Tab-separated table of C-alpha atoms in Angstrom:
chain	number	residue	atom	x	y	z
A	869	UNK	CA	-31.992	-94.873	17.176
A	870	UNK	CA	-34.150	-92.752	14.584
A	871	UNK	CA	-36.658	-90.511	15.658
A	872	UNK	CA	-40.352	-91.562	16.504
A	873	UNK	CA	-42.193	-90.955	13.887
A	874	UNK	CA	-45.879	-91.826	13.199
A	875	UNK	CA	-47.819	-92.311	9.875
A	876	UNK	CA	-50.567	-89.558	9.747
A	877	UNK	CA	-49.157	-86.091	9.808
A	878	UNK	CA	-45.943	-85.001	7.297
A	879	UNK	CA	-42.499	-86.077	8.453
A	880	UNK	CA	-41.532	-82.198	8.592
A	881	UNK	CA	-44.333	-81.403	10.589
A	882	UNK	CA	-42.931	-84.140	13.320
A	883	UNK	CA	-39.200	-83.183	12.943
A	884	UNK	CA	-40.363	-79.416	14.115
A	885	UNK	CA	-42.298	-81.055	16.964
A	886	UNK	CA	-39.301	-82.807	18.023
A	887	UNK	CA	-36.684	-80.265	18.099
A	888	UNK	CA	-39.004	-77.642	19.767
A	889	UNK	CA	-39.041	-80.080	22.241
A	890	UNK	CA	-35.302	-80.759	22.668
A	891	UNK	CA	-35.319	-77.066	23.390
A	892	UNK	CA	-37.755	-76.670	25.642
A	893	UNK	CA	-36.107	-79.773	28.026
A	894	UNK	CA	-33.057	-78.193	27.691
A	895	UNK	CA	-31.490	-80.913	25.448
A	896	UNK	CA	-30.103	-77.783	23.399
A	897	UNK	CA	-29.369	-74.764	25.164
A	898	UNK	CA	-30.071	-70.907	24.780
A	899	UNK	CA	-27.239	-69.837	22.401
A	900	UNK	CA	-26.257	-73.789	21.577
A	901	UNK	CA	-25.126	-74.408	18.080
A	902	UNK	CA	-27.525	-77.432	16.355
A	903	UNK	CA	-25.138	-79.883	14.116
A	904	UNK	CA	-25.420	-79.948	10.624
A	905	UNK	CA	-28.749	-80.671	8.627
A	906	UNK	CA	-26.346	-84.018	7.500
A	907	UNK	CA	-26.023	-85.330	10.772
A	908	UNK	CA	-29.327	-84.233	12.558
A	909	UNK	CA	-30.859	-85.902	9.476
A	910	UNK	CA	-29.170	-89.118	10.212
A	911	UNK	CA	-29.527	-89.342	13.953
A	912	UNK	CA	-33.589	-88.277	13.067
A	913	UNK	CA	-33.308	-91.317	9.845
A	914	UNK	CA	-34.908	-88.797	7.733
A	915	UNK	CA	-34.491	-87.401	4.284
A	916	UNK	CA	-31.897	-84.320	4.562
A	917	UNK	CA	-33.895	-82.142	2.346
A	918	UNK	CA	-36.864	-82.840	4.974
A	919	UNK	CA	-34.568	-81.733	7.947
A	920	UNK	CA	-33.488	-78.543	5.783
A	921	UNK	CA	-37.539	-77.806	5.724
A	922	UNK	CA	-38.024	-78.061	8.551
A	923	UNK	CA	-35.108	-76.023	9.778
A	924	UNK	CA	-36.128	-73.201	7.825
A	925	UNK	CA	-39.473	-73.234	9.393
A	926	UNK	CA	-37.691	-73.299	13.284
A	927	UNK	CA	-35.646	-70.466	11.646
A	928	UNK	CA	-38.515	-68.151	10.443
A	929	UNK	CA	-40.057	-68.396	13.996
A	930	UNK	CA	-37.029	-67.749	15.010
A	931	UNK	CA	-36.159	-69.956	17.612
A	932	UNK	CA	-33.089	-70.875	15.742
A	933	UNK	CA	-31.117	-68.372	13.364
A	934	UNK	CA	-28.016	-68.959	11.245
A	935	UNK	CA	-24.822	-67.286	11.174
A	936	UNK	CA	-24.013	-67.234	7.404
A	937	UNK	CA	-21.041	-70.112	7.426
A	938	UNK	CA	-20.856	-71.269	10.859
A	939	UNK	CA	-23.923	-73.152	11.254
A	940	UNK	CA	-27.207	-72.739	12.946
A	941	UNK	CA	-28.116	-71.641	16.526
A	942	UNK	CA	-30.546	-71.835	19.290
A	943	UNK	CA	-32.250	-68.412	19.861
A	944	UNK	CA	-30.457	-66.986	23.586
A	945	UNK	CA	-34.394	-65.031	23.474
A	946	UNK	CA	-35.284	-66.931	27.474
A	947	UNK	CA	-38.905	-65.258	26.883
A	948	UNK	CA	-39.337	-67.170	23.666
A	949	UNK	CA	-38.364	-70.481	24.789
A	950	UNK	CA	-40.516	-69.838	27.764
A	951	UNK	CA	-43.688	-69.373	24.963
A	952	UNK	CA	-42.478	-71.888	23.695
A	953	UNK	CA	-42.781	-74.539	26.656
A	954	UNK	CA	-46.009	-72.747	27.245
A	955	UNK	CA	-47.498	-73.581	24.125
A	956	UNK	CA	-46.460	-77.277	24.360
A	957	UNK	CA	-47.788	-77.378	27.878
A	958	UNK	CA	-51.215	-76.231	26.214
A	959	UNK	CA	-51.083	-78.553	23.713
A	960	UNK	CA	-50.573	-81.517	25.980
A	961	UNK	CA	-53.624	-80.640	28.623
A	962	UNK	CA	-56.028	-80.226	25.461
A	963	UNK	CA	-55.164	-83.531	24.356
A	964	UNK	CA	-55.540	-84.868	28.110
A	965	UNK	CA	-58.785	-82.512	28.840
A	966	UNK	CA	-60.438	-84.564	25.464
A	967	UNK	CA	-59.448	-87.567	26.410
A	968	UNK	CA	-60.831	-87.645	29.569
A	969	UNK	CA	-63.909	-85.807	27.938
A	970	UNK	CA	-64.470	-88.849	25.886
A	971	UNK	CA	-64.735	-90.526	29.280
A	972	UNK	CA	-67.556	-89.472	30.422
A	973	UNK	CA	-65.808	-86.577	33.253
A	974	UNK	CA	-66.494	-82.863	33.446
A	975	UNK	CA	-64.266	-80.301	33.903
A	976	UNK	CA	-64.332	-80.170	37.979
A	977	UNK	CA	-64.769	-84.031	38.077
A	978	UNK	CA	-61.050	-83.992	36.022
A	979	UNK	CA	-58.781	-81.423	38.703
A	980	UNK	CA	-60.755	-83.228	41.376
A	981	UNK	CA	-59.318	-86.341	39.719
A	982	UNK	CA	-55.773	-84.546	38.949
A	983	UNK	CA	-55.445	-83.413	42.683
A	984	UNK	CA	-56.169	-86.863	43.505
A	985	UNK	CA	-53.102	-88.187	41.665
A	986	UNK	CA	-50.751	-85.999	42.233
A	987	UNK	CA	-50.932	-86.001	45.712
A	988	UNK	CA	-50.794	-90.051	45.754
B	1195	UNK	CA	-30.488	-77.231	-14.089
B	1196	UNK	CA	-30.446	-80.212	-16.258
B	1197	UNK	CA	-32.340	-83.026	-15.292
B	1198	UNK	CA	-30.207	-86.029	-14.141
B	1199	UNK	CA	-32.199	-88.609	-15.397
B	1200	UNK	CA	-34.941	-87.537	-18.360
B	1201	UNK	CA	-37.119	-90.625	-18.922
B	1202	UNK	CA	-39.928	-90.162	-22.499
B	1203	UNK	CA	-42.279	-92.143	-23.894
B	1204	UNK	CA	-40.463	-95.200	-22.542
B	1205	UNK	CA	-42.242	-98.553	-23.473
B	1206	UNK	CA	-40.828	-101.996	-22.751
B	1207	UNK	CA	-42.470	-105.804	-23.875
B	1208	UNK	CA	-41.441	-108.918	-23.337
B	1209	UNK	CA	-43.440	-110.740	-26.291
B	1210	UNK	CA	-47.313	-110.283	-25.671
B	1211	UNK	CA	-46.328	-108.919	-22.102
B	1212	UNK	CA	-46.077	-105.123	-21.773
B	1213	UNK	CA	-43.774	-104.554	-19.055
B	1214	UNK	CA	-43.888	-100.834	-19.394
B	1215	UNK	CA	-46.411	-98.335	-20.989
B	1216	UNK	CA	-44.961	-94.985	-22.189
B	1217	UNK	CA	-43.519	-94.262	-18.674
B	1218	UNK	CA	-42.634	-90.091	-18.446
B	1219	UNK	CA	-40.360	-89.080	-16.274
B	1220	UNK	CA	-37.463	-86.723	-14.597
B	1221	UNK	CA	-35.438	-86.168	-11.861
B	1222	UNK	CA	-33.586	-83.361	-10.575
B	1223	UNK	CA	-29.963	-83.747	-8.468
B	1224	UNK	CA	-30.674	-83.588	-4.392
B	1225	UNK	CA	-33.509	-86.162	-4.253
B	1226	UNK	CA	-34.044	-89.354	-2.523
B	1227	UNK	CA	-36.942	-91.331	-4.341
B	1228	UNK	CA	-38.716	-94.339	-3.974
B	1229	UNK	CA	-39.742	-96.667	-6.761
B	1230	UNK	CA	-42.780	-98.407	-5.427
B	1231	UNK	CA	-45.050	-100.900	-6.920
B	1232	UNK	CA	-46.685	-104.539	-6.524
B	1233	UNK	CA	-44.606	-107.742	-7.713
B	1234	UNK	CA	-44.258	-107.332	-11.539
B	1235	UNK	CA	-45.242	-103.574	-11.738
B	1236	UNK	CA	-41.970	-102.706	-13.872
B	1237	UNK	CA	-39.749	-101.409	-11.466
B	1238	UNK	CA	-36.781	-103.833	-12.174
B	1239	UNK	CA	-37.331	-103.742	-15.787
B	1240	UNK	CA	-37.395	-99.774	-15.584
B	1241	UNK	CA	-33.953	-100.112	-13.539
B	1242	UNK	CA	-32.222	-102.249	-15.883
B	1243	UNK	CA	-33.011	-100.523	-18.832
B	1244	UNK	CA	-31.917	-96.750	-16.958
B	1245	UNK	CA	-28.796	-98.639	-16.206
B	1246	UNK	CA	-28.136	-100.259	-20.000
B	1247	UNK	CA	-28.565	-103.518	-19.224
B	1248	UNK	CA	-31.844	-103.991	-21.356
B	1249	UNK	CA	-33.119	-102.535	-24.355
B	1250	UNK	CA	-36.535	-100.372	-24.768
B	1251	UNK	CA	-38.675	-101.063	-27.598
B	1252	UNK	CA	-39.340	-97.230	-27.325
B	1253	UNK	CA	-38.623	-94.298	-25.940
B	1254	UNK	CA	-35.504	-91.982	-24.689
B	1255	UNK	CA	-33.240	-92.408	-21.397
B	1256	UNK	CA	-31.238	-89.483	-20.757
B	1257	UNK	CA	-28.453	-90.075	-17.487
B	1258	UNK	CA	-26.939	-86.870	-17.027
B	1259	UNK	CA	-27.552	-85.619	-20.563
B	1260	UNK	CA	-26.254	-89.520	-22.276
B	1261	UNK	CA	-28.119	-91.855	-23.505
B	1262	UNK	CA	-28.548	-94.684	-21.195
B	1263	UNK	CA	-26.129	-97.766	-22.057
B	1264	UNK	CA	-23.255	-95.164	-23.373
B	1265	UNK	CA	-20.165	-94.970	-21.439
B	1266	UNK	CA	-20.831	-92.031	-19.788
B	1267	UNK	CA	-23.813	-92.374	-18.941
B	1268	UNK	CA	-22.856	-96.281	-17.336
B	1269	UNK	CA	-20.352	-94.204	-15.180
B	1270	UNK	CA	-22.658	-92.109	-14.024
B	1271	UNK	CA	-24.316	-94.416	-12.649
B	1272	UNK	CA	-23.865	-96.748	-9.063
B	1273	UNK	CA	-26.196	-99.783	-8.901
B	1274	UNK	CA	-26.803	-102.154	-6.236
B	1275	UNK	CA	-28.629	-104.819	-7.851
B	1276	UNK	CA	-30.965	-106.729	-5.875
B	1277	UNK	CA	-28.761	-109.764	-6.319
B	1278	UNK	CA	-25.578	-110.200	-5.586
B	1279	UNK	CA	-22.578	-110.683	-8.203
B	1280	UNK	CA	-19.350	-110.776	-6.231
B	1281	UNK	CA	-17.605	-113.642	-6.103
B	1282	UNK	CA	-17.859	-115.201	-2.357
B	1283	UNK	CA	-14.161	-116.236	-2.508
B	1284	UNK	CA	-12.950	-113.049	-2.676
B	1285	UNK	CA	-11.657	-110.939	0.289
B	1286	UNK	CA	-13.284	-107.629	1.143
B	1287	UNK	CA	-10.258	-105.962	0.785
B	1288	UNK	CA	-9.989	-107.825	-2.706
B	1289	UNK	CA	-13.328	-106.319	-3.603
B	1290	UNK	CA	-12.542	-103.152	-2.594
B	1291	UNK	CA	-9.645	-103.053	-4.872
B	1292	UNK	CA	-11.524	-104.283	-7.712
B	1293	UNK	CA	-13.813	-101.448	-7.555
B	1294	UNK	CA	-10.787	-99.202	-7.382
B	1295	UNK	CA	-9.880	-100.649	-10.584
B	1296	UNK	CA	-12.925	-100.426	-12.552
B	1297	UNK	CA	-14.152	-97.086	-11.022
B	1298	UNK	CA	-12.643	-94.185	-11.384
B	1299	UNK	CA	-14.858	-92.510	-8.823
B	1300	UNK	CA	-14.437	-95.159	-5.926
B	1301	UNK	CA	-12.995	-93.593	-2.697
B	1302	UNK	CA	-11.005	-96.230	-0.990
B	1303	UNK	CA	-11.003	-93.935	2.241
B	1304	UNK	CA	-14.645	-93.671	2.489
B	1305	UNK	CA	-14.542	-98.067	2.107
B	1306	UNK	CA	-12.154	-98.713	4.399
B	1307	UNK	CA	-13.535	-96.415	7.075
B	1308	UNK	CA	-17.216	-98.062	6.693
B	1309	UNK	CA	-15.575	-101.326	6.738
B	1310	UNK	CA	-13.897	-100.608	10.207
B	1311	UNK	CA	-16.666	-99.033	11.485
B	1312	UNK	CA	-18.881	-102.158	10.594
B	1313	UNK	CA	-16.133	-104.099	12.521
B	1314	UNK	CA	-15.525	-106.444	9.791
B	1315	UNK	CA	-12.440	-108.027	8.914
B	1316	UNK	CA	-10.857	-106.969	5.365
B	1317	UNK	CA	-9.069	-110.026	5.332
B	1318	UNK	CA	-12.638	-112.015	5.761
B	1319	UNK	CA	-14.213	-113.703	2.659
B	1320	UNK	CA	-17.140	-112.821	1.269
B	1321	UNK	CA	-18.721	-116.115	2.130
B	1322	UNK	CA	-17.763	-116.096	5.319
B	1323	UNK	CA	-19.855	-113.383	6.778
B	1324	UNK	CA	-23.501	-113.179	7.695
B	1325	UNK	CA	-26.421	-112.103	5.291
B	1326	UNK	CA	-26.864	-108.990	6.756
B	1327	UNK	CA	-23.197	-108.046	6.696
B	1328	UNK	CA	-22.840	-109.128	2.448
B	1329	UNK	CA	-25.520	-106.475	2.482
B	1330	UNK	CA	-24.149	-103.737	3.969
B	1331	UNK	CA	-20.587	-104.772	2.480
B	1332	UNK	CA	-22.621	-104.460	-0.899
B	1333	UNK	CA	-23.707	-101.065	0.283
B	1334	UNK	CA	-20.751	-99.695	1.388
B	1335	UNK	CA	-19.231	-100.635	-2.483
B	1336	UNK	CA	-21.856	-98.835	-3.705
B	1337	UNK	CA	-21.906	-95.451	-1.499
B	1338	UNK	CA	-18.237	-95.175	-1.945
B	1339	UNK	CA	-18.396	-94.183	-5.413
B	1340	UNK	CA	-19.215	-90.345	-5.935
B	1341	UNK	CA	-21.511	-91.318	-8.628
B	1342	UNK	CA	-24.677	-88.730	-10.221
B	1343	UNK	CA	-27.201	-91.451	-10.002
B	1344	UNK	CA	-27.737	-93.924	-7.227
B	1345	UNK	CA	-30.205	-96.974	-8.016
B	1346	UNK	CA	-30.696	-99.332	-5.055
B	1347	UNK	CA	-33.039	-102.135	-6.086
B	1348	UNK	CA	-34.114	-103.748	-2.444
B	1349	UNK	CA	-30.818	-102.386	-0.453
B	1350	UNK	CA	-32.920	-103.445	2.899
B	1351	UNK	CA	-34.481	-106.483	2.477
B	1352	UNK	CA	-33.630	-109.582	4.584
B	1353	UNK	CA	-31.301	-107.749	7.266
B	1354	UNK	CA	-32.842	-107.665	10.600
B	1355	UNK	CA	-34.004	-104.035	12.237
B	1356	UNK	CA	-30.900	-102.576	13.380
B	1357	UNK	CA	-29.024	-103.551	10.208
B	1358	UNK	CA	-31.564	-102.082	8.431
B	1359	UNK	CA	-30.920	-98.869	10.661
B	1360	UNK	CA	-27.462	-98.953	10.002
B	1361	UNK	CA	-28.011	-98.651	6.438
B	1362	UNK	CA	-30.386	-96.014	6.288
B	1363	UNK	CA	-28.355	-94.023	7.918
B	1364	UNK	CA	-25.134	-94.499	5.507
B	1365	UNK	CA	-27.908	-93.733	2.581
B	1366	UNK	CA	-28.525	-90.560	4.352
B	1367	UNK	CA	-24.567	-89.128	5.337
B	1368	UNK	CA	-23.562	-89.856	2.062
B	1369	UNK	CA	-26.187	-88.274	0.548
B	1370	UNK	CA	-24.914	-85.081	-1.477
B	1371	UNK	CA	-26.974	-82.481	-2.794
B	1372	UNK	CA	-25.182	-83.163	-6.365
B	1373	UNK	CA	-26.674	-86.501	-6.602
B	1374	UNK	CA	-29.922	-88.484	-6.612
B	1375	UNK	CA	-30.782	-91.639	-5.779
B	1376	UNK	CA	-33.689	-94.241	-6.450
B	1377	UNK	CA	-34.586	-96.888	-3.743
B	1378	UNK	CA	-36.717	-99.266	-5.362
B	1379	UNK	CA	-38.145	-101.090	-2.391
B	1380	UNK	CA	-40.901	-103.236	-0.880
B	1381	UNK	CA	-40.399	-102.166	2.525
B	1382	UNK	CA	-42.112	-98.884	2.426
B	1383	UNK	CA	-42.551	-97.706	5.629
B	1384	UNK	CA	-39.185	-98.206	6.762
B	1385	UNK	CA	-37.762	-96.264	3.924
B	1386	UNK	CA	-40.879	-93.816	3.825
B	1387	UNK	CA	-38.952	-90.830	6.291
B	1388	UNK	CA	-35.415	-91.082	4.180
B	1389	UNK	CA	-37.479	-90.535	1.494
B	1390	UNK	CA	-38.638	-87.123	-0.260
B	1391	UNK	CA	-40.373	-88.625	-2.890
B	1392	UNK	CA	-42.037	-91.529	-4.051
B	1393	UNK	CA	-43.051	-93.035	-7.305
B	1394	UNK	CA	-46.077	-95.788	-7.770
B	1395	UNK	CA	-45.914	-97.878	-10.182
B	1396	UNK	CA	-49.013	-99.863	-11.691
B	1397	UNK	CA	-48.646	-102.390	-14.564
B	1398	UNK	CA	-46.069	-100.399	-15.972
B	1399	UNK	CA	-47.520	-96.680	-15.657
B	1400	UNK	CA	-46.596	-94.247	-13.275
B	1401	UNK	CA	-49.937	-94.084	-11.137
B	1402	UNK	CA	-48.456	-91.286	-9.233
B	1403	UNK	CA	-45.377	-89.027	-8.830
B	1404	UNK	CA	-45.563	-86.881	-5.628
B	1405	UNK	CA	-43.359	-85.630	-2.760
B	1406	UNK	CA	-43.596	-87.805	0.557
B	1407	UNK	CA	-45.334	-85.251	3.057
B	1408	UNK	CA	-47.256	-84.335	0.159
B	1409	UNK	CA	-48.683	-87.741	0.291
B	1410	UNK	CA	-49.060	-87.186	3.900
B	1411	UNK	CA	-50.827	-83.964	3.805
B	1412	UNK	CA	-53.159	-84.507	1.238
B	1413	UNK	CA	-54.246	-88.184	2.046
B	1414	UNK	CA	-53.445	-87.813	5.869
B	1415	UNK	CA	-52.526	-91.075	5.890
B	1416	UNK	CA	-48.457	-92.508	5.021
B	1417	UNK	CA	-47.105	-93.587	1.649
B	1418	UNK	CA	-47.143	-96.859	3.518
B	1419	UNK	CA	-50.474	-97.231	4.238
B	1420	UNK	CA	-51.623	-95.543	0.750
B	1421	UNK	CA	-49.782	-98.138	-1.186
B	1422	UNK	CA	-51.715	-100.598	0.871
B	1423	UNK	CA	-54.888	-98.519	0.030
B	1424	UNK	CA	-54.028	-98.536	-3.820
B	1425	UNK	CA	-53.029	-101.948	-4.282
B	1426	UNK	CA	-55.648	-103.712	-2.147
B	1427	UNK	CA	-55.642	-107.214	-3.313
């Protein structure tokens, strides 16, 4: 099954988005080697030179180095990947703070309404 | 690096029609590039004549340094025309070892495996199988041969989703950085991600000539829906 991709950002922009999240949920762990731009470009169904761009970008974060002929690996840095997920987690609650914004609620009005839920 | 296909001044009529106007263009190895246009924009006619199978009225056609419609430059060269041309009697296996004959860059291997991992029978005729699987046995016959240039003129059209999966995905493992390949399609947005670039073609000009996120970036919208935008009927 290809990746999820949608139509208004660039493709490499989404591939990065993707694999920083199959590190932060653990789908590739600290130290794990990735498979080859070939293959993770097929599973994705993207262009291989897109995969290699975007690959470089991870890299020059450095979330994932390369060993010069073995292949490329996630970083074993556990205070990076924890950024990491902390940056996604922002990320998601401004989307769901503006959505519920566009709603009509306030800021209170939306815990009050999160507290709500979570303990249903 | 040379350019493996070097397209100038290229003009093509048919009587008072002008099928293409002074189309410029080249392409480097390592790309994957789609051909796009409305019905009757040129993109068959600018196939054929890349491939030697029709005469320009002007211009040059460079494949790998040869002009187009020389030897070398034929065998530099796999096509998958957007009709088919094997004989439905044959066996797949039969087909497979007429390409071996004519080609001198067809990997029987890389058939054969393809073949098994579609799960179709080499003993099975042509005419025997499905739509969808004369496509991808087409494919296959193509992707085998380590050719320079690739030219796929609708490779996707009329196979249902997860066909269409299954041959995006061969387009992309045997992709190597050596070659290039042209996908001239209809189907834009399911070919848009294999894609790195994409070409628009308008009553026989090159409207535009740009790499796919590009496209996105700049128009923050996809190929697919620009095309839509562009060609508004």
């Amino acid at each position: 099954m290809p990746w999820n991709l949608n139509s208004d950002s660039p493709i490499f922009v989404q591939i990065i988005e993707h694999l920083k999240i199959d590190i932060v949920s653990g789908k590739y762990k600290p130290g794990d080697k990735l498979p080859s731009v070939r293959d993770l470009a097929a599973e994705a169904g993207v262009n291989p030179n897109t995969m290699q761009k975007a690959l470089s970008d991870l890299e020059s974060t450095g979330l994932v180095h390369s060993e010069r002929t073995s292949g490329r690996y996630i970083t074993e840095d556990d205070n990076m990947i924890k950024n990491l997920r902390k940056s996604l987690v922002d990320v998601q609650i401004e989307k769901f703070f503006k959505s519920m914004e566009k709603l009509g609620f306030t800021g209170e009005e939306i815990l009050e309404l999160v507290k709500q839920y979570a303990e249903k | 690096m040379n350019n493996l296909l070097e397209i100038q001044g290229l003009s093509k009529t048919y009587g008072s029609v002008t099928a293409l106007n002074d189309v410029s263009l080249s392409i480097e190895p390592g790309h994957i590039i789609g051909l796009l246009g409305p019905n009757g924009s040129g993109k068959t006619t600018l196939i054929k004549i890349i491939c030697g199978l029709l005469q320009a009225n002007s211009g040059t056609v460079l494949v790998d340094g040869n002009p187009a419609g020389t030897a070398d430059s034929r065998a530099a060269i796999s096509y998958l025309p957007d009709q088919t041309y094997l004989d439905g009697n044959m066996t797949i296996k039969a087909i497979v070892e007429m390409f071996k004959y004519f080609y001198e860059d067809f990997e029987e291997d890389r058939a054969m495996e393809m073949i098994s991992s579609l799960n179709l029978n080499p003993n099975a005729k042509l005419k025997t199988l499905s739509k969808g699987n004369q496509e991808k046995v087409q494919l296959m016959l193509v992707m085998s041969r380590r050719a320079k240039l690739y030219i796929l003129d609708e490779p996707i059209a009329g196979v249902d989703p997860a066909a269409r999966d299954y041959i995006l995905r061969t387009i992309i493992s045997n992709y190597e950085p050596t070659a290039s390949m042209i996908i001239a399609t209809h189907l834009i947005s399911e070919v848009e991600p294999v894609l790195d670039e994409a070409i628009f073609l308008q009553n026989g000009s090159i409207k535009l000539f740009k790499p796919i996120d590009d496209i996105r970036a700049e128009e923050g919208m996809s190929v697919d829906e620009l095309f839509r935008e562009v060609y508004r009927c």
